[in-house]
Coordinates of C-alpha atoms in Angstrom, one line a residue:
X1441 CA 4.1 20.6 22.3
X1442 CA 7.2 22.8 22.1
X1443 CA 10.8 21.6 21.7
X1444 CA 11.7 22.8 25.2
X1445 CA 9.0 20.5 26.6
X1446 CA 11.3 17.6 25.6
X1447 CA 14.6 19.1 26.8
X1448 CA 15.2 19.1 30.6
X1449 CA 17.7 21.6 31.9
X1450 CA 19.5 18.7 33.7
X1451 CA 20.1 17.2 30.3
X1452 CA 22.1 20.1 28.9
X1453 CA 25.9 20.4 29.2
X1454 CA 27.8 23.4 27.7
X1455 CA 31.2 22.2 28.9
X1456 CA 31.5 18.7 27.3
X1457 CA 35.1 17.6 26.8
X1458 CA 35.0 14.0 25.5
X1459 CA 38.1 12.6 23.9
X1460 CA 36.4 10.2 21.6
X1461 CA 33.2 9.4 19.9
X1462 CA 32.5 6.7 22.5
X1463 CA 33.1 9.1 25.4
X1464 CA 30.8 11.7 23.7
X1465 CA 28.0 9.2 23.3
X1466 CA 28.3 7.8 26.8
X1467 CA 28.4 11.4 28.2
X1468 CA 25.3 12.5 26.4
X1469 CA 23.4 9.3 27.3
X1470 CA 24.1 10.0 31.0
X1471 CA 22.7 13.5 30.5
X1472 CA 19.6 11.9 29.0
X1473 CA 19.3 9.6 32.0
X1474 CA 19.2 12.5 34.4
X1475 CA 15.9 13.6 32.9
X1476 CA 14.2 10.4 34.2
X1477 CA 12.9 9.5 30.8
X1478 CA 14.9 6.3 30.5
X1479 CA 13.9 3.2 32.4
X1480 CA 16.8 1.0 31.2
X1481 CA 19.9 3.1 30.5
X1482 CA 22.0 0.1 29.2
X1483 CA 19.2 -1.0 26.9
X1484 CA 18.9 2.6 25.6
X1485 CA 22.7 2.8 25.2
X1486 CA 22.7 -0.4 23.1
X1487 CA 20.0 1.1 20.8
X1488 CA 22.0 4.3 20.4
X1489 CA 25.1 2.4 19.5
X1490 CA 23.2 0.1 17.2
X1491 CA 21.9 3.0 15.3
X1492 CA 25.4 4.5 15.1
X1493 CA 26.7 1.3 13.6
X1494 CA 24.3 1.6 10.7
X1495 CA 25.8 5.0 9.7
X1496 CA 27.2 7.9 11.5
X1497 CA 24.9 10.5 12.9
X1498 CA 27.6 13.1 12.6
X1499 CA 25.9 15.0 9.8
X1500 CA 28.6 17.6 9.2
X1501 CA 29.0 21.2 10.0
X1502 CA 30.0 20.2 13.5
X1503 CA 26.6 18.7 14.4
X1504 CA 25.7 15.2 15.5
X1505 CA 22.2 13.9 16.2
X1506 CA 22.5 10.4 17.7
X1507 CA 19.1 8.8 18.5
X1508 CA 17.5 5.7 19.8
X1509 CA 13.9 4.4 19.7
X1510 CA 13.2 1.5 22.0
X1511 CA 11.2 0.2 24.9
X1512 CA 13.9 1.5 27.3
X1513 CA 12.5 5.0 26.8
X1514 CA 9.6 5.9 29.0
X1515 CA 8.9 9.4 27.5
X1516 CA 10.3 11.2 24.5
X1517 CA 13.2 13.5 25.3
X1518 CA 16.3 15.4 24.2
X1519 CA 19.7 15.9 25.6
X1520 CA 22.2 18.5 24.4
X1521 CA 26.0 18.9 24.7
X1522 CA 28.3 21.6 23.5
X1523 CA 31.9 20.4 23.0
X1524 CA 34.0 23.6 22.7
X1525 CA 37.1 21.9 21.4
X1526 CA 35.3 19.5 19.2
X1527 CA 35.4 15.7 19.2
X1528 CA 36.2 13.3 16.4
X1529 CA 32.8 11.7 15.5
X1530 CA 33.4 10.0 12.1
X1531 CA 31.2 12.8 10.6
X1532 CA 30.3 12.8 7.0
X1533 CA 32.5 15.9 6.3
X1534 CA 35.3 14.6 8.5
X1535 CA 35.1 17.7 10.8
X1536 CA 34.9 17.4 14.6
X1537 CA 31.6 17.7 16.3
X1538 CA 30.9 20.7 18.6
X1539 CA 27.2 20.5 19.0
X1540 CA 25.3 17.3 19.9
X1541 CA 21.6 16.6 20.4
X1542 CA 20.6 13.1 21.6
X1543 CA 17.0 12.0 20.8
X1544 CA 15.1 9.4 22.9
X1545 CA 11.9 8.1 21.4
X1546 CA 9.6 5.5 23.0
X1547 CA 8.8 2.4 21.0
X1548 CA 5.1 3.3 20.7
X1549 CA 2.8 4.4 17.9
X1550 CA 2.2 7.8 19.6
X1551 CA 3.7 10.3 17.2
X1552 CA 3.0 13.4 19.3
X1553 CA 6.7 14.1 19.7
X1554 CA 7.8 13.4 16.2
X1555 CA 6.9 16.7 14.6
X1556 CA 8.7 18.5 17.4
X1557 CA 11.9 16.5 16.9
X1558 CA 11.6 16.9 13.2
X1559 CA 11.3 20.6 13.5
X1560 CA 14.4 20.8 15.7
X1561 CA 16.2 18.7 13.0
X1562 CA 15.3 21.2 10.3
X1563 CA 16.3 24.2 12.6
X1564 CA 19.7 22.7 13.0
X1565 CA 20.3 23.4 9.3
X1566 CA 20.3 27.1 10.2
X1567 CA 23.9 28.1 10.8
X1568 CA 23.0 31.3 12.8
X1569 CA 20.8 29.2 15.1
X1570 CA 23.5 26.6 15.8
X1571 CA 26.1 29.3 16.4
X1572 CA 23.9 30.9 19.0
X1573 CA 23.5 27.5 20.8
X1574 CA 27.3 27.0 20.8
X1575 CA 27.7 30.5 22.4
X1576 CA 25.1 30.1 25.1
X1577 CA 26.5 30.9 28.5
X1578 CA 24.1 28.8 30.6
X1579 CA 21.6 25.9 30.1
X1580 CA 18.8 28.4 30.7
X1581 CA 20.0 30.7 27.9
X1582 CA 20.4 27.5 25.7
X1583 CA 16.7 26.8 26.3
X1584 CA 15.7 30.4 25.6
X1585 CA 17.4 30.4 22.3
X1586 CA 15.6 27.2 21.3
X1587 CA 12.3 28.4 22.5
X1588 CA 12.6 31.7 20.7
X1589 CA 13.5 30.0 17.4
X1590 CA 10.7 27.5 18.0
X1591 CA 8.3 30.3 18.3
X1592 CA 9.5 32.0 15.1
X1593 CA 9.8 29.0 12.9
X1594 CA 6.9 27.4 11.2
X1595 CA 5.9 23.8 11.9
X1596 CA 7.2 21.0 9.7
X1597 CA 3.9 20.7 8.0
X1598 CA 3.8 24.5 7.3
X1599 CA 7.3 24.5 6.1
X1600 CA 6.8 21.7 3.7
X1601 CA 3.5 23.1 2.3
X1602 CA 5.1 26.6 1.8
X1603 CA 6.8 25.8 -1.4
X1604 CA 5.1 28.5 -3.6
X1605 CA 4.1 28.1 -7.2
X1606 CA 6.5 27.2 -10.1
X1607 CA 7.3 30.0 -12.5
X1608 CA 7.5 29.3 -16.2
X1609 CA 11.3 29.9 -16.4
X1610 CA 12.2 27.9 -13.3
X1611 CA 13.6 24.4 -13.2
X1612 CA 11.1 22.2 -11.5
X1613 CA 12.7 19.8 -9.0
X1614 CA 10.9 17.3 -6.8
X1615 CA 12.5 15.4 -4.0
X1616 CA 11.8 12.6 -1.6
X1617 CA 13.6 12.2 1.7
X1618 CA 13.5 9.2 4.1
X1619 CA 15.6 7.5 6.7
X1620 CA 15.1 4.4 8.8
X1621 CA 14.2 6.1 12.0
X1622 CA 12.4 8.9 10.3
X1623 CA 12.9 11.5 13.0
X1624 CA 15.9 13.7 12.1
X1625 CA 17.7 12.9 8.8
X1626 CA 14.5 12.8 6.8
X1627 CA 13.7 16.4 7.6
X1628 CA 17.3 17.8 7.6
X1629 CA 17.7 16.4 4.1
X1630 CA 14.4 18.1 3.1
X1631 CA 15.6 21.4 4.5
X1632 CA 19.0 21.1 2.8
X1633 CA 17.5 20.3 -0.6
X1634 CA 15.0 23.1 -0.3
X1635 CA 17.6 25.7 0.7
X1636 CA 19.9 24.6 -2.1
X1637 CA 17.2 24.7 -4.7
X1638 CA 15.9 28.1 -3.7
X1639 CA 19.4 29.5 -3.8
X1640 CA 19.5 28.5 -7.5
X1641 CA 16.0 30.0 -8.1
X1642 CA 14.5 26.5 -8.8
X1643 CA 11.0 25.5 -7.9
X1644 CA 11.2 22.6 -5.4
X1645 CA 8.7 20.4 -3.5
X1646 CA 9.9 17.8 -1.0
X1647 CA 8.0 14.8 0.1
X1648 CA 9.1 13.5 3.5
X1649 CA 8.6 9.9 4.6
X1650 CA 9.4 9.9 8.2
X1651 CA 8.0 8.1 11.3
X1652 CA 4.9 10.2 11.1
X1653 CA 4.1 8.9 7.6
X1654 CA 4.4 10.5 4.2
X1655 CA 3.9 14.2 4.1
X1656 CA 3.6 16.7 1.3
X1657 CA 3.1 13.7 -1.1
X1658 CA 3.9 14.4 -4.7
X1659 CA 1.0 14.3 -7.1
X1660 CA 0.9 12.6 -10.5
X1661 CA 0.6 16.0 -12.1
X1662 CA 3.7 17.4 -10.3
X1663 CA 5.7 14.3 -11.2
X1664 CA 4.7 14.6 -14.9
X1665 CA 5.7 18.2 -15.0
X1666 CA 9.0 17.8 -13.0
X1667 CA 12.4 18.3 -14.8
X1668 CA 14.2 16.1 -12.3
X1669 CA 13.4 14.1 -9.1
X1670 CA 15.9 13.7 -6.3
X1671 CA 15.4 10.6 -4.0
X1672 CA 17.6 11.0 -0.9
X1673 CA 16.7 8.0 1.1
X1674 CA 18.0 5.2 3.2
X1675 CA 14.6 3.6 3.5
X1676 CA 12.3 2.2 0.9
X1677 CA 10.5 4.7 -1.2
X1678 CA 7.7 4.0 -3.8
X1679 CA 9.5 4.4 -7.0
X1680 CA 7.1 3.0 -9.7
X1681 CA 5.5 6.5 -10.0
X1682 CA 8.8 7.9 -11.3
X1683 CA 9.1 5.5 -14.3
X1684 CA 10.3 7.4 -17.3
X1685 CA 11.5 10.5 -15.3
X1686 CA 15.0 11.7 -14.7
X1687 CA 15.8 10.5 -11.1
X1688 CA 18.8 11.1 -8.9
X1689 CA 19.1 8.4 -6.2
X1690 CA 21.4 9.1 -3.3
X1691 CA 21.7 8.4 0.4
X1692 CA 19.7 10.6 2.8
X1693 CA 23.0 12.1 4.1
X1694 CA 23.7 13.5 0.6
X1695 CA 20.5 15.6 1.0
X1696 CA 22.1 17.1 4.0
X1697 CA 25.7 17.6 3.0
X1698 CA 25.7 17.5 -0.7
X1699 CA 22.4 19.3 -1.5
X1700 CA 24.2 21.9 -3.6
X1701 CA 25.7 19.1 -5.7
X1702 CA 22.4 17.4 -6.1
X1703 CA 20.7 20.6 -7.3
X1704 CA 23.5 21.4 -9.7
X1705 CA 23.2 17.9 -11.2
X1706 CA 19.4 18.2 -11.5
X1707 CA 19.8 21.6 -13.2
X1708 CA 22.4 20.2 -15.7
X1709 CA 19.9 17.6 -16.9
X1710 CA 22.7 15.1 -17.1
X1711 CA 20.7 12.6 -15.1
X1712 CA 19.7 9.0 -16.1
X1713 CA 16.0 8.2 -16.8
X1714 CA 14.6 5.9 -14.2
X1715 CA 12.9 2.7 -15.5
X1716 CA 11.0 0.8 -12.9
X1717 CA 11.1 -3.0 -13.1
X1718 CA 7.6 -3.0 -11.8
X1719 CA 6.3 0.0 -13.8
X1720 CA 3.2 -1.8 -14.8
X1721 CA 2.2 -2.1 -11.2
X1722 CA 1.5 1.6 -11.0
X1723 CA -1.9 2.7 -12.2
X1724 CA -2.0 1.9 -15.9
X1725 CA -3.7 5.1 -16.8
X1726 CA -1.1 7.3 -15.1
X1727 CA 0.1 8.4 -18.5
X1728 CA -3.2 10.2 -18.8
X1729 CA -2.9 13.7 -17.4
X1730 CA -6.6 14.4 -17.1
X1731 CA -6.5 14.3 -13.3
X1732 CA -10.3 14.1 -13.4
X1733 CA -12.6 12.3 -11.0
X1734 CA -12.9 9.3 -13.3
X1735 CA -9.1 9.1 -13.6
X1736 CA -8.7 9.3 -9.8
X1737 CA -11.2 6.5 -9.3
X1738 CA -9.5 4.4 -11.8
X1739 CA -6.0 4.8 -10.2
X1740 CA -7.5 4.1 -6.8
X1741 CA -9.1 0.9 -8.2
X1742 CA -5.9 -0.2 -9.9
X1743 CA -4.0 0.2 -6.6
X1744 CA -6.2 -2.5 -5.1
X1745 CA -6.2 -4.7 -8.2
X1746 CA -2.4 -4.7 -8.6
X1747 CA -1.9 -5.7 -5.0
X1748 CA -4.6 -8.3 -5.1
X1749 CA -3.3 -10.0 -8.3
X1750 CA -0.4 -12.1 -6.7
X1751 CA -2.9 -13.6 -4.2
X1752 CA -5.2 -14.6 -7.1
X1753 CA -2.5 -16.1 -9.3
X1754 CA -0.7 -17.9 -6.4
X1755 CA -3.8 -19.2 -4.7
X1756 CA -5.6 -20.1 -7.9
X1757 CA -2.7 -22.2 -9.4
X1758 CA -2.3 -24.1 -6.1
X1759 CA -6.0 -24.9 -6.0
X1760 CA -5.9 -26.0 -9.6
X1761 CA -2.9 -28.3 -8.8
X1762 CA -5.0 -29.8 -5.9
X1763 CA -7.8 -30.6 -8.4
X1764 CA -5.3 -32.1 -10.8
X1765 CA -3.8 -34.4 -8.1
X1766 CA -7.3 -35.7 -7.1
X1767 CA -8.2 -36.0 -10.8
X1768 CA -5.2 -38.3 -11.4
X1769 CA -5.4 -40.3 -8.2
X1770 CA -9.1 -40.7 -7.5
X1771 CA -11.7 -42.8 -9.3
X1772 CA -14.6 -40.3 -9.3
X1773 CA -17.1 -42.9 -10.5
X1774 CA -16.4 -45.0 -7.4
X1775 CA -17.3 -42.1 -5.1
X1776 CA -20.7 -41.2 -3.7
X1777 CA -22.2 -37.8 -4.4
X1778 CA -21.2 -36.6 -0.9
X1779 CA -17.6 -37.7 -1.4
X1780 CA -17.4 -35.9 -4.8
X1781 CA -18.3 -32.7 -3.0
X1782 CA -14.9 -33.0 -1.4
X1783 CA -13.0 -33.1 -4.7
X1784 CA -9.7 -31.3 -4.3
X1785 CA -9.2 -32.4 -0.7
X1786 CA -9.7 -36.2 -1.0
X1787 CA -6.0 -37.1 -1.1
X1788 CA -3.7 -35.7 1.6
X1789 CA -1.4 -34.0 -0.9
X1790 CA -4.3 -32.4 -2.8
X1791 CA -5.8 -31.2 0.5
X1792 CA -2.4 -29.6 1.4
X1793 CA -2.3 -27.7 -1.9
X1794 CA -5.9 -26.6 -1.6
X1795 CA -5.5 -25.5 1.9
X1796 CA -2.5 -23.3 1.1
X1797 CA -4.2 -21.9 -2.0
X1798 CA -7.4 -21.3 0.0
X1799 CA -5.4 -19.2 2.5
X1800 CA -4.0 -17.1 -0.3
X1801 CA -7.5 -16.7 -1.7
X1802 CA -8.7 -15.6 1.7
X1803 CA -6.5 -12.5 1.4
X1804 CA -7.8 -11.6 -2.0
X1805 CA -10.8 -9.4 -1.2
X1806 CA -9.3 -7.8 2.0
X1807 CA -6.2 -6.8 0.0
X1808 CA -8.4 -5.4 -2.8
X1809 CA -10.5 -3.3 -0.4
X1810 CA -7.5 -2.3 1.7
X1811 CA -5.3 -0.9 -1.0
X1812 CA -8.2 0.9 -2.7
X1813 CA -8.8 2.5 0.6
X1814 CA -5.1 3.3 1.0
X1815 CA -5.0 5.0 -2.4
X1816 CA -7.8 7.3 -1.2
X1817 CA -7.1 7.9 2.5
X1818 CA -3.3 6.9 2.8
X1819 CA -2.0 4.5 5.3
X1820 CA -4.7 5.0 8.0
X1821 CA -7.3 3.7 5.6
X1822 CA -5.5 0.4 5.0
X1823 CA -6.8 -1.3 8.2
X1824 CA -10.3 0.0 7.6
X1825 CA -10.3 -1.3 4.1
X1826 CA -9.0 -4.7 5.2
X1827 CA -11.8 -5.1 7.7
X1828 CA -14.4 -4.1 5.1
X1829 CA -13.0 -6.5 2.5
X1830 CA -12.8 -9.3 5.0
X1831 CA -16.5 -8.8 5.9
X1832 CA -17.3 -8.9 2.2
X1833 CA -15.3 -12.1 1.7
X1834 CA -16.8 -13.9 4.7
X1835 CA -20.3 -12.6 4.0
X1836 CA -22.5 -12.6 1.0
X1837 CA -21.4 -9.6 -1.0
X1838 CA -18.3 -11.0 -2.7
X1839 CA -16.0 -8.8 -4.7
X1840 CA -18.6 -6.2 -5.5
X1841 CA -19.0 -5.7 -1.7
X1842 CA -15.2 -5.5 -1.4
X1843 CA -15.2 -2.7 -4.0
X1844 CA -17.8 -0.8 -2.0
X1845 CA -15.9 -1.4 1.2
X1846 CA -12.6 -0.2 -0.3
X1847 CA -14.0 3.1 -1.5
X1848 CA -16.1 3.6 1.6
X1849 CA -13.1 3.0 3.9
X1850 CA -11.0 5.6 2.0
X1851 CA -13.6 8.3 2.3
X1852 CA -14.4 7.4 5.9
X1853 CA -10.8 8.2 6.7
X1854 CA -10.9 11.4 4.7
X1855 CA -14.0 12.4 6.7
X1856 CA -12.4 11.6 10.0
X1857 CA -9.3 13.6 9.0
X1858 CA -11.4 16.7 8.4
X1859 CA -13.2 16.2 11.7
X1860 CA -9.9 15.7 13.6
X1861 CA -8.4 18.8 12.0
X1862 CA -10.8 20.9 14.1
X1863 CA -9.8 19.2 17.4
X1864 CA -7.2 20.5 19.8
X1865 CA -3.6 19.7 18.6
X1866 CA -2.9 17.3 21.4
X1867 CA -6.0 15.2 20.4
X1868 CA -5.3 15.6 16.7
X1869 CA -1.9 14.1 17.0
X1870 CA -3.3 10.8 18.4
X1871 CA -5.8 10.5 15.6
X1872 CA -3.6 8.2 13.4
X1873 CA -3.1 5.7 16.2
X1874 CA -6.4 5.9 18.0
X1875 CA -9.3 7.7 16.4
X1876 CA -8.8 6.6 12.8
X1877 CA -8.5 2.9 13.4
X1878 CA -11.1 2.7 16.2
X1879 CA -13.8 4.9 14.7
X1880 CA -12.9 4.0 11.1
X1881 CA -13.2 0.2 11.6
X1882 CA -16.4 0.7 13.6
X1883 CA -18.0 2.8 10.9
X1884 CA -17.0 0.4 8.1
X1885 CA -18.2 -2.5 10.2
X1886 CA -21.6 -0.9 10.7
X1887 CA -21.9 0.0 7.0
X1888 CA -21.1 -3.5 5.9
X1889 CA -23.3 -5.2 8.5
X1890 CA -26.4 -3.0 8.2
X1891 CA -26.3 -1.8 4.6
X1892 CA -24.0 -3.7 2.2
X1893 CA -24.5 -7.2 3.4
X1894 CA -28.3 -7.0 3.9
X1895 CA -28.7 -5.7 0.4
X1896 CA -26.6 -8.4 -1.1
X1897 CA -28.2 -11.0 1.1
X1898 CA -31.6 -9.9 0.0
X1899 CA -30.5 -10.2 -3.6
X1900 CA -29.2 -13.7 -2.9
X1901 CA -32.5 -14.8 -1.4
X1902 CA -34.5 -13.3 -4.3
X1903 CA -32.3 -15.1 -6.8
X1904 CA -32.8 -18.4 -5.0
X1905 CA -36.6 -18.0 -5.0
X1906 CA -36.5 -17.0 -8.6
X1907 CA -34.5 -20.0 -9.7
X1908 CA -36.7 -22.3 -7.7
X1909 CA -39.8 -21.0 -9.5
X1910 CA -38.1 -21.6 -12.9
X1911 CA -37.7 -25.3 -12.3
X1912 CA -40.3 -26.1 -14.9
X1913 CA -39.2 -23.6 -17.6
X1914 CA -37.1 -24.3 -20.7
X1915 CA -33.8 -25.9 -19.8
X1916 CA -32.0 -23.8 -22.4
X1917 CA -33.3 -20.6 -20.9
X1918 CA -32.4 -21.9 -17.4
X1919 CA -28.9 -22.7 -18.6
X1920 CA -28.6 -19.3 -20.1
X1921 CA -29.6 -17.6 -16.8
X1922 CA -27.5 -19.8 -14.6
X1923 CA -24.4 -19.4 -16.7
X1924 CA -24.8 -15.7 -16.8
X1925 CA -25.4 -15.5 -13.0
X1926 CA -22.1 -17.2 -12.4
X1927 CA -20.3 -14.4 -14.1
X1928 CA -22.2 -11.4 -12.7
X1929 CA -20.4 -11.1 -9.4
X1930 CA -18.0 -14.0 -9.3
X1931 CA -18.6 -15.0 -5.7
X1932 CA -21.3 -12.6 -4.8
X1933 CA -25.1 -13.2 -4.3
X1934 CA -25.9 -14.0 -7.9
X1935 CA -23.0 -16.4 -8.2
X1936 CA -23.8 -18.1 -4.9
X1937 CA -27.5 -18.4 -5.7
X1938 CA -26.7 -20.2 -9.0
X1939 CA -24.1 -22.4 -7.4
X1940 CA -26.4 -23.5 -4.5
X1941 CA -29.2 -24.2 -7.0
X1942 CA -26.8 -26.4 -8.9
X1943 CA -25.6 -28.4 -5.9
X1944 CA -29.2 -28.8 -4.7
X1945 CA -30.1 -30.2 -8.2
X1946 CA -27.3 -32.8 -7.8
X1947 CA -28.8 -33.9 -4.5
X1948 CA -32.2 -34.3 -6.3
X1949 CA -30.6 -36.3 -9.1
X1950 CA -30.6 -33.6 -11.8
X1951 CA -27.1 -33.4 -13.2
X1952 CA -27.6 -31.1 -16.2
X1953 CA -28.1 -28.0 -14.0
X1954 CA -24.7 -28.3 -12.3
X1955 CA -23.1 -28.7 -15.7
X1956 CA -24.6 -25.3 -16.8
X1957 CA -23.5 -23.7 -13.5
X1958 CA -19.9 -24.9 -13.7
X1959 CA -19.4 -24.0 -17.3
X1960 CA -20.7 -20.5 -16.5
X1961 CA -18.0 -20.2 -13.9
X1962 CA -15.3 -21.6 -16.1
X1963 CA -15.9 -19.3 -19.0
X1964 CA -14.8 -15.8 -17.6
X1965 CA -11.2 -16.8 -16.7
X1966 CA -10.8 -18.7 -20.0
X1967 CA -12.2 -15.8 -22.0
X1968 CA -9.9 -13.3 -20.3
X1969 CA -6.9 -15.4 -20.9
X1970 CA -7.8 -15.7 -24.6
X1971 CA -8.5 -12.0 -24.9
X1972 CA -5.1 -11.0 -23.4
X1973 CA -3.5 -13.0 -26.2
X1974 CA -5.8 -11.7 -29.0
X1975 CA -6.2 -8.1 -28.0
X1976 CA -2.9 -7.1 -26.4
X1977 CA -3.5 -3.4 -26.7
X1978 CA -6.6 -3.7 -24.5
X1979 CA -4.7 -4.8 -21.5
X1980 CA -1.9 -3.5 -19.4
X1981 CA 1.5 -5.2 -19.4
X1982 CA 0.8 -6.7 -16.0
X1983 CA -2.6 -8.0 -17.2
X1984 CA -1.0 -9.5 -20.3
X1985 CA 1.6 -11.3 -18.2
X1986 CA -0.9 -12.7 -15.7
X1987 CA -3.6 -13.4 -18.3
X1988 CA -2.6 -16.8 -19.5
X1989 CA -2.7 -18.3 -16.0
X1990 CA -6.4 -17.7 -16.2
X1991 CA -6.6 -20.7 -18.6
X1992 CA -5.5 -22.9 -15.8
X1993 CA -7.9 -21.4 -13.3
X1994 CA -10.8 -21.4 -15.8
X1995 CA -10.4 -25.0 -16.6
X1996 CA -10.2 -25.8 -12.9
X1997 CA -13.5 -23.8 -12.3
X1998 CA -11.8 -21.1 -10.3
X1999 CA -13.9 -18.1 -11.4
X2000 CA -12.0 -15.8 -9.1
X2001 CA -9.1 -15.6 -11.6
X2002 CA -11.2 -13.2 -13.5
X2003 CA -11.9 -10.9 -10.5
X2004 CA -8.8 -8.6 -10.9
X2005 CA -9.8 -7.9 -14.5
X2006 CA -13.4 -7.4 -13.6
X2007 CA -12.5 -5.2 -10.7
X2008 CA -10.2 -3.0 -12.9
X2009 CA -12.8 -2.5 -15.6
X2010 CA -16.2 -3.8 -14.4
X2011 CA -18.3 -1.8 -16.9
X2012 CA -16.7 -3.6 -19.9
X2013 CA -15.5 -6.9 -18.5
X2014 CA -18.6 -8.0 -16.7
X2015 CA -21.1 -7.7 -19.7
X2016 CA -18.7 -9.6 -21.9
X2017 CA -18.3 -12.4 -19.3
X2018 CA -22.0 -12.6 -18.5
X2019 CA -23.0 -13.0 -22.2
X2020 CA -20.3 -15.7 -22.9
X2021 CA -21.1 -17.6 -19.7
X2022 CA -24.8 -17.5 -20.5
X2023 CA -24.1 -18.8 -24.0
X2024 CA -22.0 -21.6 -22.6
X2025 CA -24.6 -22.5 -20.0
X2026 CA -27.4 -22.6 -22.6
X2027 CA -25.3 -24.7 -25.0
X2028 CA -24.5 -27.2 -22.2
X2029 CA -28.2 -27.6 -21.6
X2030 CA -28.9 -27.9 -25.3
X2031 CA -26.2 -30.6 -25.8
X2032 CA -27.6 -32.6 -22.8
X2033 CA -24.4 -32.3 -20.8
X2034 CA -24.5 -33.5 -17.2
X2035 CA -22.1 -33.2 -14.2
X2036 CA -22.2 -35.2 -11.0
X2037 CA -19.5 -33.3 -9.1
X2038 CA -19.8 -29.7 -7.8
X2039 CA -16.1 -28.9 -8.1
X2040 CA -13.1 -29.5 -10.3
X2041 CA -13.8 -28.2 -13.8
X2042 CA -12.0 -30.1 -16.5
X2043 CA -10.5 -32.5 -13.9
X2044 CA -13.8 -34.2 -13.3
X2045 CA -14.3 -35.3 -16.9
X2046 CA -14.8 -38.9 -15.7
X2047 CA -18.2 -37.9 -14.2
X2048 CA -19.3 -35.7 -17.0
X2049 CA -22.0 -36.7 -19.4
X2050 CA -21.4 -35.9 -23.1
X2051 CA -18.0 -34.5 -22.2
X2052 CA -16.9 -33.6 -25.8
X2053 CA -19.9 -31.4 -26.4
X2054 CA -19.4 -29.9 -23.0
X2055 CA -15.9 -28.8 -24.1
X2056 CA -17.4 -27.5 -27.3
X2057 CA -19.8 -25.4 -25.3
X2058 CA -17.0 -24.1 -23.2
X2059 CA -14.9 -23.1 -26.3
X2060 CA -17.9 -21.3 -27.9
X2061 CA -18.7 -19.4 -24.7
X2062 CA -15.0 -18.5 -24.2
X2063 CA -14.7 -17.2 -27.8
X2064 CA -17.9 -15.2 -27.5
X2065 CA -16.7 -13.5 -24.3
X2066 CA -13.2 -12.9 -25.6
X2067 CA -14.4 -11.2 -28.8
X2068 CA -16.8 -9.0 -26.8
X2069 CA -13.8 -8.1 -24.5
X2070 CA -11.9 -7.0 -27.6
X2071 CA -14.8 -5.0 -28.8
X2072 CA -15.9 -3.4 -25.5
X2073 CA -12.6 -2.7 -23.7
X2074 CA -10.8 0.5 -24.5
X2075 CA -7.2 0.6 -25.6
X2076 CA -4.6 1.0 -22.9
X2077 CA -2.5 4.1 -23.5

């Protein structure tokens, strides 16, 4: 698509003579309406004025780019007006406006027109180009000037990617530009900053975050090597990655009108160092500059874990409160075995807490998978990862299945992107809104349904059969195995097989097996909480802060509290947890402990047999796992 495809000759006026900003806006809106692309002129007018109230679109240098994106627009379009004598427009530089472009964008996810409009916005930063437009003698010549420049200029993607390589003696400047609409100002600011930086012989790379998504995204290596970072944005920009760097934060309009000032400030070095209040949420190993495959996998994994953690903590604590309420208000010994199975939902208040906590827990694995996928394949991968994570949560594969789903979803999108790059441009442009979600979700759904879930389900069945055949073996060995199984996948096939075996034993009147199962599930969160206190240098700041809440979740038999830690470092955390849980399960059996309820952890003490020894077994298992975590985990740099 070319710029002139959006600009109807009927929507061009070279003789505009408005006396005020309102007259100018009304006149150019009428020009837009003549193109037939507006189905509700008044509705569109309201949107244009609403945008103008946020901040002026008079960007300076005699140019104004008002715009409106709403349902009143049928098709994307442009209108243009030259005002020979100029009109007061409340411009950023206080000068009258002599050249106006009005943008109409439909309120759809179709981004075909955005690159075109963005390119025009960048072209308007060229003084020679705008002077030619002001001097055009007819609408046809006006169109010819635009078409010729459109032909000669590179696309937005090509312009952004053509930043060259940094020389040793150059000041290295990075920038991020973004505006709420993401059509014009984002790209004009990028153009302004680039021109100003090159005029001072600086290396510059600009990341744009417009309606078409983030482009030319800054890498960890580039951020680490940058002398200064300029953030010219009126919309939210991910800032955690800039923690510890010199950062200039300004409005997006400063990137357009005060680019020279920003570059001079960046060169001077007299810039405050940015400290993120949420710095620990960024990948903890970002300080490592290896950039290798292992580092990339880790940062992708941590992106999922850091987003999942609030759901685990919030949901887990609420569920623990539900158990506490039932523990205080219900006489467990007066309940039948079937009624004990409802522990945590017996009283209405407890049921309310458990329901809310359960909803939060329901998001846990989809969020984990979704944000791992997003770290790999950017925003298009998010939905694909969510679906894969939800299938893991509702199926039998648990958090290990969600990990598989997250990475698979990210690389599915990368694969689709490579395929779509070879398609005609018109089809390629609809890939983010049509091909990626439809094909991506279909592929992850098929992968989870026919590969991941059957494998995990087969493991679950084999585990059930294996446990059944062990019914007559040593109880201590059985406790060791059941306890360890509870910690292997924390909700996956091993965990479920052990738990189902324990609940079946209660129905058969064997209460020692459930005791070993529950203590195996209580140990991992308790051990992680203890380890975050004993071995602070083995955990990130965020892990240390959230770690103690695992005591509550562990005591309440909410094994899921350990999942963020296991997901972040499975090779070291899982072995430590499995061994400690196995020890606790074996000791529970050796001490002759029994449990007549399948839920509740410490809150069902009244129905525990040999409760004091049960607590001793839990303490020993917790200490064993915590010490192993301190030994096995590497220091966090």
